[in-house]
């Protein structure tokens, strides 16, 4: 059975979309998206964490662009081995990476025509649905929305380009923000939350050697637009950061 | 598109309908104004955020929708009401929305934050002399420079500028999201995207934040202050970030650059946060008038022209330049005295450009200014170009902030000269309204 190191666990509706790294050559990795037999997302209970090494039993899968990493499986089995965050990021740096926006998905990025600042790609043109990049700076925006809170990020790449307003679908960051909100005993927690994320937490991120982001694409809808998402943001939030509030 | 006014109810409603329509599947018709867009499944949460972002972009209402109270309907009508309220708040903050402010309003511009960063490597005078092929004692003995700051391999104008900007913003207790105008100056960052654009992306200031580069070499920082002051004179821009950044060690490490010129320079960045201040507000240092000019008679004393083969053609007439620089600095001080109505003896600090430390000593002696009133970065970091005056201004502001809190009034003169011979000066004044007149 093939072995993967889980690199991305993202919130997808009520479930989780998962990506792992498979060894492609001596020093290189490639992304594989293991999926349950008849669905795109894994449901709770999903006991795995980023860095966990898993075995999986693949079954024949029909893939469509840009989700060329899809691989249906009969399930995931923990090998009892896990990588540290720093080890995982070193592996991610040897998987799909780009220094600039145009190489993220192998096709041009289209700017939103809605007056917002999000990017999308044409699924027929994209060559993959996930890619890593080093970042120089990050800022968060939190919006109130019907499901509670919507977390978005802006990222400045080492190339000097910026990715504006990407929804953060990283499971750990969403949980972290939800826990922060629980700690902020205010009628309107968002102003304090925004300041805290962009000052104390951003400083932690920018000081870390494991500064790395994985940008992903959702499955295309009828409009044939895949909007960029922030699948993973390293370093991952740390429990002790809650006490900085 | 003309700026929306709170009273433009139909225009507000039209804007919102347009943004809602863009979130709908192509075949769907626009819902009624009172219909809850989310509860009725017309749009999902991503669509809702898209509408909020679109409104924020189109109206320049900051953080629009960041707080949408539980229970408030998510309808076109409710959005229109929130936009109306947001525009009204913007107007009450800044006079009018999207247009020049009320001329009767007395808006001052004050320094809210400052910071600087120097290249991480430090070279002693002897190392500089060896590197530049100069006789021993030239840099320390003739120029008065003990050491110079040099950028490390991974440091650039952008990274040094970012570090200085972050310190200035922290001091001002503001974040990048608060910046409305970013003004950058550098004589060594010559490519495109320009330094202002690079800093804009790197700092993640809002996309609606203006970004501009100004020139002037060693007077560039004062030109940048002048540009920022102009932008802050209206009502749309309230906070400006000014960054000067130079990596002279790379720009001057080329054929054709005389060692006695190259050896004077160091690398670093300085940054300031300026903000509008109501005239009655106490405490911060306010910008007075800014002077600027060009004494072309001395333009041949220094010229630096890029050559066709990557070289720099440098004409550096040291003695002529020194005489012209000292004379110009003295004239700037005289002009600032007239402009501010204060004599040089009343000035607490002089933040100057230092072509080299010896020249500053000559200037001080000629102008009758005690050396202890002049912060001096060039002794330990070298001539930092446009950054020199900025670092010395940082030192002056910090020094006065810490000293004598009982003082009712504090005054700083700043002055710089540059090839051309460009000259510029300004004064900053702090009036502490809480303290009695002595």
XYZ file of C-alpha atoms in Angstrom:
683
model
C 0.000 0.000 0.000
C 1.344 3.461 -0.833
C 2.407 5.702 2.030
C 1.682 9.380 2.384
C 2.572 12.135 4.823
C -0.533 14.244 5.380
C 0.262 17.834 4.498
C -3.087 19.612 4.151
C -6.355 19.137 6.010
C -8.887 21.679 4.845
C -12.477 22.378 5.725
C -14.829 21.424 2.903
C -18.489 21.803 3.790
C -19.149 19.454 6.695
C -16.052 17.374 5.996
C -12.332 17.615 5.300
C -10.389 17.593 2.094
C -7.005 15.955 2.643
C -3.751 16.048 0.715
C -0.627 14.030 1.380
C 2.894 13.860 0.039
C 4.139 10.810 -1.763
C 7.795 10.270 -2.513
C 8.293 10.810 -6.251
C 12.071 10.531 -6.417
C 14.995 10.458 -4.017
C 14.682 14.116 -3.068
C 11.242 15.014 -4.407
C 7.620 14.638 -3.398
C 4.315 14.972 -5.173
C 0.878 15.769 -3.803
C -1.802 13.108 -3.698
C -5.342 13.734 -2.554
C -6.650 10.521 -0.960
C -10.440 10.477 -0.968
C -13.024 8.185 0.584
C -14.595 5.647 -1.810
C -17.643 7.637 -2.852
C -17.063 11.232 -1.803
C -14.600 14.091 -2.031
C -14.424 14.836 1.695
C -13.690 12.821 4.813
C -16.259 13.047 7.580
C -15.758 13.147 11.325
C -14.339 11.343 13.128
C -11.166 12.154 11.243
C -8.389 11.446 13.748
C -5.389 12.531 11.659
C -3.177 15.584 11.813
C -0.749 17.212 9.434
C 2.533 15.337 9.476
C 0.931 11.957 10.179
C 2.174 9.170 7.977
C -0.643 7.018 6.573
C -1.003 4.034 4.295
C -3.913 3.873 1.925
C -5.431 1.395 -0.452
C -6.029 3.125 -3.789
C -8.866 2.239 -6.121
C -9.148 3.224 -9.799
C -10.072 6.906 -10.014
C -11.255 9.176 -12.783
C -9.580 12.558 -12.391
C -10.502 15.846 -13.980
C -8.527 19.057 -14.181
C -7.401 20.768 -12.175
C -7.691 18.082 -9.480
C -5.111 15.795 -11.013
C -3.969 14.755 -7.525
C -7.246 12.948 -6.745
C -6.955 9.342 -5.697
C -9.888 7.426 -4.297
C -9.114 4.926 -1.608
C -10.647 2.420 0.737
C -9.456 4.317 3.800
C -6.413 5.611 5.667
C -4.306 3.659 8.153
C -1.977 5.434 10.553
C 1.577 4.061 10.463
C 2.244 5.455 13.977
C 4.927 7.654 12.472
C 4.612 11.431 12.250
C 6.825 14.241 11.006
C 7.448 17.398 12.976
C 6.202 20.624 11.458
C 9.696 21.608 10.367
C 10.231 18.192 8.724
C 6.889 18.432 6.959
C 7.671 21.892 5.595
C 11.042 20.639 4.329
C 9.153 17.934 2.406
C 6.659 20.493 1.076
C 9.550 22.610 -0.190
C 10.547 19.615 -2.304
C 7.025 19.127 -3.720
C 5.087 21.471 -6.041
C 6.385 24.988 -5.378
C 6.325 28.329 -7.104
C 8.089 31.618 -6.478
C 5.469 33.648 -8.316
C 1.777 33.780 -9.076
C 1.961 32.743 -12.701
C 3.595 29.393 -11.891
C 1.250 28.433 -9.060
C -1.136 26.490 -11.242
C 0.606 26.706 -14.603
C -1.934 29.128 -16.001
C -2.854 32.805 -15.736
C -4.643 34.033 -12.629
C -7.784 36.059 -13.276
C -8.717 38.990 -11.041
C -12.194 39.186 -9.608
C -14.565 41.460 -11.487
C -16.700 41.908 -8.388
C -14.791 44.806 -6.957
C -13.163 42.482 -4.457
C -9.578 41.369 -4.819
C -9.766 37.601 -5.037
C -8.188 35.531 -7.843
C -9.533 32.605 -9.809
C -8.251 30.304 -12.511
C -9.935 28.565 -15.374
C -10.071 24.855 -14.437
C -9.487 23.832 -18.037
C -6.167 25.685 -18.031
C -4.868 24.793 -14.555
C -2.320 21.994 -14.451
C -2.735 21.194 -10.759
C -4.921 22.144 -7.821
C -2.362 22.753 -5.088
C 1.015 24.454 -4.906
C 3.336 25.685 -2.185
C 5.081 29.018 -1.867
C 7.323 30.888 0.512
C 5.817 34.098 1.841
C 7.240 37.339 3.159
C 4.213 38.711 4.941
C 0.681 37.761 5.860
C -2.335 39.659 7.105
C -5.726 38.393 8.161
C -9.246 39.735 7.717
C -12.206 38.364 9.570
C -15.725 38.816 8.259
C -18.960 38.033 9.969
C -20.973 35.666 7.831
C -24.032 33.468 8.252
C -21.958 30.491 9.384
C -20.153 32.474 12.041
C -16.867 33.895 10.889
C -15.090 33.893 7.598
C -11.310 34.159 7.788
C -9.409 35.552 4.831
C -5.742 36.241 4.347
C -3.489 38.367 2.206
C -0.063 37.012 1.411
C 2.980 38.706 0.020
C 5.205 36.314 -1.926
C 8.982 36.542 -2.132
C 8.557 37.678 -5.747
C 6.957 40.889 -4.473
C 3.517 39.799 -5.720
C 0.569 39.614 -3.391
C -2.379 37.280 -3.159
C -5.293 39.252 -1.832
C -8.313 37.992 -0.003
C -7.915 34.217 -0.047
C -10.342 32.295 2.159
C -8.489 30.335 4.822
C -9.725 26.752 4.725
C -6.898 25.337 6.850
C -8.639 23.297 9.572
C -6.199 24.250 12.315
C -6.345 27.986 11.620
C -10.139 27.930 11.531
C -10.235 26.087 14.860
C -7.694 28.487 16.328
C -9.739 31.536 15.347
C -12.910 29.929 16.714
C -11.143 29.362 20.036
C -9.903 32.940 20.079
C -13.425 34.198 19.566
C -14.510 32.068 22.491
C -11.920 33.788 24.658
C -12.862 37.309 23.622
C -15.791 38.118 25.839
C -17.158 41.010 23.824
C -20.349 41.692 21.954
C -18.301 42.420 18.849
C -15.061 40.423 19.007
C -13.954 41.118 15.445
C -11.956 44.357 15.871
C -9.864 42.889 18.696
C -9.530 39.591 16.853
C -8.232 41.343 13.737
C -5.695 43.353 15.706
C -4.519 40.310 17.618
C -4.087 38.185 14.504
C -2.254 40.921 12.618
C 0.059 41.934 15.416
C 0.888 39.193 17.922
C 0.180 36.209 15.691
C 1.642 37.651 12.485
C 4.870 38.348 14.386
C 5.034 34.685 15.397
C 4.543 33.599 11.808
C 7.111 35.947 10.334
C 9.744 34.951 12.860
C 9.380 31.229 12.125
C 11.769 29.247 9.906
C 8.877 27.086 8.695
C 7.165 29.980 6.897
C 5.328 28.347 4.042
C 1.880 28.426 2.454
C -0.042 25.973 0.295
C -2.539 27.502 -2.095
C -5.316 25.297 -3.386
C -8.232 25.318 -5.786
C -11.788 24.159 -5.032
C -13.770 22.049 -7.435
C -15.207 24.156 -10.239
C -18.835 25.165 -10.151
C -21.027 25.978 -13.124
C -19.272 29.290 -13.692
C -15.984 27.443 -14.380
C -14.088 29.601 -11.927
C -11.810 28.066 -9.306
C -11.149 30.668 -6.626
C -7.824 30.457 -4.820
C -7.893 29.230 -1.216
C -5.292 29.071 1.511
C -5.083 25.329 2.180
C -2.274 25.421 4.727
C -0.401 28.116 6.510
C 2.833 27.263 8.287
C 3.745 27.574 11.035
C 0.506 26.127 12.270
C -1.168 27.903 15.181
C 0.154 26.881 18.546
C -1.990 26.311 21.627
C 0.254 28.601 23.663
C -0.490 31.525 21.323
C -3.982 31.710 22.779
C -2.407 33.020 25.968
C -0.953 36.007 24.118
C -4.446 37.440 23.933
C -17.045 57.052 -10.588
C -17.938 60.032 -8.383
C -17.650 59.377 -4.653
C -20.871 58.287 -2.984
C -22.506 60.622 -0.528
C -24.665 59.397 2.359
C -27.677 61.108 0.806
C -27.306 59.281 -2.550
C -29.739 56.593 -1.516
C -30.631 55.499 -5.018
C -26.947 55.283 -6.029
C -26.187 53.247 -2.920
C -29.056 50.865 -3.634
C -27.975 50.571 -7.288
C -24.394 49.723 -6.279
C -25.579 47.011 -3.909
C -27.941 45.494 -6.446
C -25.086 45.347 -8.941
C -22.828 43.584 -6.455
C -25.570 41.138 -5.445
C -26.333 40.387 -9.091
C -22.708 39.411 -9.665
C -22.937 36.769 -6.977
C -26.054 35.157 -8.423
C -26.055 32.248 -10.864
C -26.509 33.632 -14.411
C -30.171 32.677 -14.761
C -31.356 33.970 -11.375
C -33.265 37.228 -11.088
C -32.437 39.867 -8.498
C -34.222 39.245 -5.179
C -36.416 41.845 -3.526
C -34.784 44.490 -1.353
C -36.148 43.003 1.855
C -35.378 39.352 1.094
C -32.729 37.719 3.281
C -30.144 36.651 0.715
C -28.528 33.954 2.821
C -31.437 32.483 4.757
C -33.409 32.025 1.547
C -30.414 30.365 -0.122
C -30.033 33.003 -2.820
C -26.310 33.208 -2.087
C -23.902 31.286 0.146
C -21.456 32.601 2.709
C -18.706 33.079 0.112
C -21.095 35.173 -1.939
C -21.950 37.235 1.108
C -18.298 37.970 1.796
C -17.858 38.835 -1.887
C -20.621 41.430 -1.581
C -19.107 42.909 1.580
C -15.669 43.103 -0.043
C -17.148 44.713 -3.134
C -18.929 47.355 -1.079
C -15.788 48.106 0.885
C -13.795 48.495 -2.327
C -16.396 50.709 -4.005
C -17.160 52.971 -1.060
C -13.814 53.038 0.785
C -15.688 52.389 4.038
C -13.079 50.684 6.158
C -13.820 47.199 7.472
C -17.304 47.311 6.063
C -19.226 44.289 7.237
C -16.499 43.175 9.614
C -19.178 43.346 12.227
C -22.625 42.229 11.065
C -24.729 41.867 14.195
C -26.475 38.585 14.743
C -30.100 38.848 13.775
C -29.671 41.707 11.335
C -31.179 40.599 8.015
C -28.735 40.005 5.187
C -30.757 41.851 2.613
C -30.188 44.575 0.054
C -32.114 46.978 2.271
C -29.984 46.207 5.322
C -26.809 46.546 3.268
C -27.973 49.916 1.963
C -28.675 51.065 5.477
C -25.222 49.944 6.629
C -23.556 51.735 3.689
C -25.539 54.881 4.451
C -24.384 54.741 8.071
C -20.783 53.963 7.112
C -20.602 56.883 4.692
C -22.076 59.155 7.318
C -19.394 58.129 9.800
C -16.671 58.698 7.203
C -18.065 62.127 6.527
C -18.187 63.093 10.162
C -14.554 61.965 10.506
C -13.213 63.770 7.498
C -15.478 66.600 6.428
C -16.779 65.252 3.135
C -16.493 61.876 1.574
C -14.281 61.544 -1.459
C -13.592 65.214 -1.965
C -11.387 67.923 -0.592
C -12.178 68.835 2.972
C -13.710 71.930 4.412
C -11.182 74.697 3.945
C -12.137 76.191 7.271
C -10.980 73.079 9.068
C -7.520 73.529 10.618
C -5.726 70.299 9.821
C -2.140 69.864 10.919
C 0.181 67.018 10.028
C 2.111 65.427 12.843
C 4.735 62.728 13.252
C 3.110 59.761 14.949
C 5.871 57.195 14.578
C 9.452 56.735 13.467
C 12.055 54.027 13.113
C 15.187 53.052 11.249
C 17.244 50.030 10.363
C 20.899 49.816 9.382
C 22.699 47.252 7.268
C 23.639 44.275 9.442
C 27.363 44.328 8.626
C 29.680 46.853 10.222
C 33.003 47.714 8.573
C 35.658 49.669 10.446
C 37.354 52.635 8.783
C 40.529 50.632 8.129
C 38.573 47.887 6.317
C 36.810 50.493 4.192
C 40.118 52.119 3.294
C 41.575 48.783 2.268
C 38.486 47.866 0.238
C 38.460 51.214 -1.568
C 42.202 51.402 -2.084
C 42.613 54.500 0.066
C 45.623 55.571 2.134
C 45.338 54.680 5.825
C 43.569 57.356 7.861
C 41.581 58.810 4.943
C 38.127 57.742 6.080
C 38.566 58.350 9.791
C 41.032 61.228 9.681
C 39.636 63.279 6.812
C 35.951 62.354 6.832
C 35.515 61.507 10.517
C 33.859 58.162 9.810
C 34.719 55.425 12.314
C 32.714 52.675 10.626
C 30.050 52.154 7.982
C 26.928 49.962 7.970
C 26.695 47.575 5.065
C 23.771 45.486 3.909
C 24.206 41.761 4.469
C 23.843 39.480 1.462
C 20.093 39.050 1.882
C 19.330 42.679 2.738
C 17.881 44.970 0.093
C 16.281 48.404 -0.054
C 12.943 46.636 0.379
C 13.867 44.498 3.375
C 15.596 47.378 5.171
C 12.641 49.641 4.357
C 10.124 47.093 5.623
C 11.970 46.783 8.932
C 12.071 50.557 9.404
C 8.405 50.893 8.394
C 7.306 48.227 10.857
C 9.123 50.021 13.669
C 7.516 53.334 12.713
C 4.042 51.801 12.544
C 4.547 50.091 15.887
C 5.632 53.369 17.434
C 2.532 55.044 15.981
C 0.376 52.182 17.297
C -1.009 51.712 13.812
C -1.077 48.785 11.429
C -0.470 48.577 7.677
C -4.241 48.587 7.202
C -4.335 52.187 8.447
C -1.974 53.593 5.824
C -3.569 55.760 3.107
C -0.434 57.009 1.353
C 2.990 55.416 1.028
C 5.814 57.663 -0.152
C 9.215 56.125 -0.832
C 12.539 57.607 -1.778
C 15.769 55.931 -2.800
C 18.688 56.826 -4.998
C 19.859 53.221 -5.245
C 16.631 51.292 -5.960
C 16.320 52.076 -9.643
C 14.403 49.144 -11.117
C 10.722 48.533 -11.578
C 8.478 47.795 -9.771
C 9.614 50.858 -7.877
C 10.486 50.845 -4.197
C 7.052 52.250 -3.263
C 5.327 49.429 -5.155
C 7.581 46.781 -3.605
C 6.988 48.132 -0.114
C 3.262 48.361 -0.788
C 3.065 44.652 -1.581
C 5.528 43.561 1.060
C 3.805 45.470 3.862
C 0.330 44.461 2.652
C -1.066 47.963 3.018
C -4.562 48.303 1.510
C -4.734 48.211 -2.273
C -6.451 51.591 -2.162
C -3.374 53.075 -0.436
C -1.568 55.429 -2.818
C 2.073 54.570 -3.552
C 4.521 57.038 -5.004
C 8.242 57.482 -5.341
C 9.972 60.808 -5.047
C 13.525 61.689 -5.962
C 16.098 64.099 -4.656
C 18.870 61.754 -3.442
C 20.001 63.061 -0.032
C 17.099 65.546 0.210
C 14.650 62.829 -0.886
C 13.320 62.291 2.613
C 12.301 65.960 2.930
C 10.739 65.832 -0.538
C 8.845 62.749 0.641
C 7.598 64.635 3.700
C 6.440 67.467 1.438
C 4.573 65.073 -0.842
C 2.936 63.317 2.109
C 1.997 66.603 3.716
C 0.256 67.608 0.484
C -1.721 64.373 0.332
C -2.734 64.673 3.966
C -3.990 68.208 3.384
C -7.187 66.822 1.865
C -9.790 64.758 3.596
C -9.424 61.357 1.971
C -5.979 60.499 3.281
C -5.298 60.542 6.983
C -2.164 58.468 7.498
C 1.033 58.518 5.438
C 4.004 56.188 5.648
C 7.304 57.615 4.445
C 10.254 55.351 3.771
C 13.780 56.196 2.663
C 16.049 53.263 1.898
C 19.492 53.022 0.328
C 21.929 50.217 -0.380
C 24.839 52.361 -1.521
C 27.385 49.588 -1.126
C 25.960 47.735 -4.138
C 25.029 50.773 -6.211
C 28.530 52.238 -5.915
C 30.514 49.009 -6.254
C 31.086 49.650 -9.941
C 33.924 50.712 -12.177
C 34.433 54.445 -12.334
C 33.527 55.226 -8.742
C 36.434 56.867 -6.896
C 37.321 55.137 -3.638
C 37.261 58.390 -1.658
C 33.616 58.802 -2.706
C 32.457 55.196 -2.374
C 34.128 54.792 1.013
C 31.911 57.442 2.613
C 28.657 55.564 2.188
C 26.682 53.099 4.268
C 23.346 51.269 3.904
C 20.104 51.625 5.833
C 16.508 52.811 5.916
C 14.388 55.224 7.904
C 10.620 55.525 8.105
C 8.012 57.860 9.511
C 4.291 57.760 10.042
C 2.550 61.091 9.528
C -1.065 61.633 10.340
C -3.645 64.344 10.237
C -4.079 66.025 13.584
C -6.771 68.433 14.568
C -5.053 71.676 15.445
C -6.293 71.567 19.007
C -4.758 68.145 19.637
C -1.708 68.216 21.894
C 1.554 66.323 22.091
C 2.783 65.182 18.663
C 5.428 66.975 16.657
C 3.724 68.891 13.873
C 5.215 69.699 10.547
C 5.710 73.361 9.882
C 6.539 74.684 6.438
C 8.931 72.882 4.155
C 11.522 74.731 2.089
C 13.163 73.409 -1.025
C 15.293 74.754 -3.810
C 18.267 74.243 -6.058
C 21.561 76.143 -6.083
C 22.549 75.266 -9.634
C 25.773 77.242 -9.474
C 27.275 74.327 -7.551
C 25.899 71.528 -9.707
C 29.285 70.603 -11.136
C 30.681 69.720 -7.698
C 29.148 66.259 -7.827
C 27.629 64.271 -10.641
C 26.889 60.563 -10.813
C 25.829 59.346 -14.246
C 25.245 55.708 -15.254
C 27.589 54.768 -18.079
C 26.813 52.594 -21.084
C 28.772 49.587 -19.827
C 27.355 49.328 -16.305
C 29.912 51.754 -14.931
C 29.180 54.986 -13.089
C 30.753 58.206 -14.311
C 31.379 60.103 -11.086
C 32.678 63.640 -10.861
C 33.431 64.368 -7.222
C 35.055 67.688 -6.404
C 35.278 67.225 -2.687
C 36.435 70.672 -1.576
C 34.020 72.549 -3.826
C 31.173 70.325 -2.681
C 32.079 70.736 0.984
C 32.130 74.528 0.736
C 28.805 74.602 -1.127
C 27.177 72.142 1.263
C 28.171 74.051 4.406
C 27.069 77.318 2.882
C 23.716 75.865 1.830
C 23.057 74.293 5.227
C 23.730 77.670 6.872
C 21.305 79.371 4.488
C 18.613 76.779 5.165
C 18.905 77.437 8.900
C 18.577 81.187 8.313
C 15.490 80.624 6.168
C 13.950 78.315 8.759
C 14.519 80.943 11.437
C 12.557 83.462 9.394
C 9.845 80.989 8.530
C 9.314 79.658 12.033
C 9.866 82.940 13.809
C 12.343 81.194 16.122
C 16.051 81.735 16.424
C 18.533 78.869 16.224
C 19.194 79.220 19.928
C 15.584 78.207 20.568
C 15.948 75.020 18.531
C 16.267 71.839 20.583
C 17.684 69.599 17.876
C 19.022 69.875 14.334
C 18.391 66.772 12.208
C 20.757 67.146 9.281
C 22.027 65.333 6.285
C 25.698 64.564 6.887
C 27.774 64.457 3.705
C 30.449 63.431 6.170
C 30.875 64.030 9.920
C 33.680 66.560 9.499
C 31.463 68.805 7.393
C 28.853 68.821 10.124
C 31.448 69.992 12.607
C 32.483 72.792 10.242
C 28.832 73.741 9.704
C 28.103 73.755 13.439
C 31.103 75.961 14.158
C 30.155 78.388 11.394
C 26.466 78.481 12.333
C 27.150 78.770 16.062
C 25.233 75.623 16.921
C 26.410 73.407 19.812
C 27.347 69.912 18.611
C 25.270 68.304 21.352
C 22.155 69.543 19.549
C 23.068 67.578 16.420
C 22.483 63.795 16.319
C 25.185 62.178 14.176
C 24.670 58.812 12.552
C 27.363 59.188 9.895
C 30.214 58.734 12.376
C 29.268 55.111 12.942
C 27.204 54.213 9.862
C 28.582 56.421 7.097
C 26.685 58.719 4.760
C 23.378 56.902 4.210
C 22.118 59.171 1.409
C 18.453 60.084 1.862
C 18.372 57.945 5.002
C 20.916 60.058 6.918
C 18.606 62.948 7.633
C 15.822 60.497 8.503
C 17.906 58.556 11.034
C 19.046 61.796 12.636
C 15.436 62.961 12.799
C 14.495 59.672 14.489
C 17.240 60.300 17.042
C 16.075 63.882 17.591
C 12.453 62.835 18.121
C 13.426 60.063 20.538
C 15.782 62.349 22.419
C 13.134 65.045 22.891
C 10.449 62.559 23.734
C 12.522 61.240 26.607
C 13.892 64.555 27.877
C 12.204 67.272 29.850
C 8.512 66.368 29.816
C 7.747 69.693 31.493
C 8.829 71.683 28.452
C 5.954 73.549 26.875
C 7.435 73.839 23.426
C 10.021 71.894 21.464
C 11.500 72.641 18.100
C 13.481 70.673 15.517
C 15.089 72.034 12.370
C 15.895 69.569 9.634
C 18.067 70.340 6.621
C 19.696 68.467 3.765
C 21.636 69.039 0.566
C 22.064 66.791 -2.455
C 23.717 66.772 -5.894
C 22.431 69.569 -8.027
C 22.811 71.355 -5.581
C 19.367 70.574 -4.250
C 18.572 71.816 -0.790
C 15.594 71.388 1.513
C 14.626 72.091 5.077
C 11.685 72.003 7.431
C 10.813 72.616 11.012
C 8.808 70.514 13.423
C 7.212 71.885 16.507
C 5.623 70.322 19.521
C 3.327 72.477 21.584
C 2.230 70.913 24.813
C -1.098 72.598 25.531
C -1.248 70.981 28.950
C 1.775 72.889 30.220
C 1.574 76.485 31.383
C 3.504 79.199 29.563
C 6.604 79.945 31.590
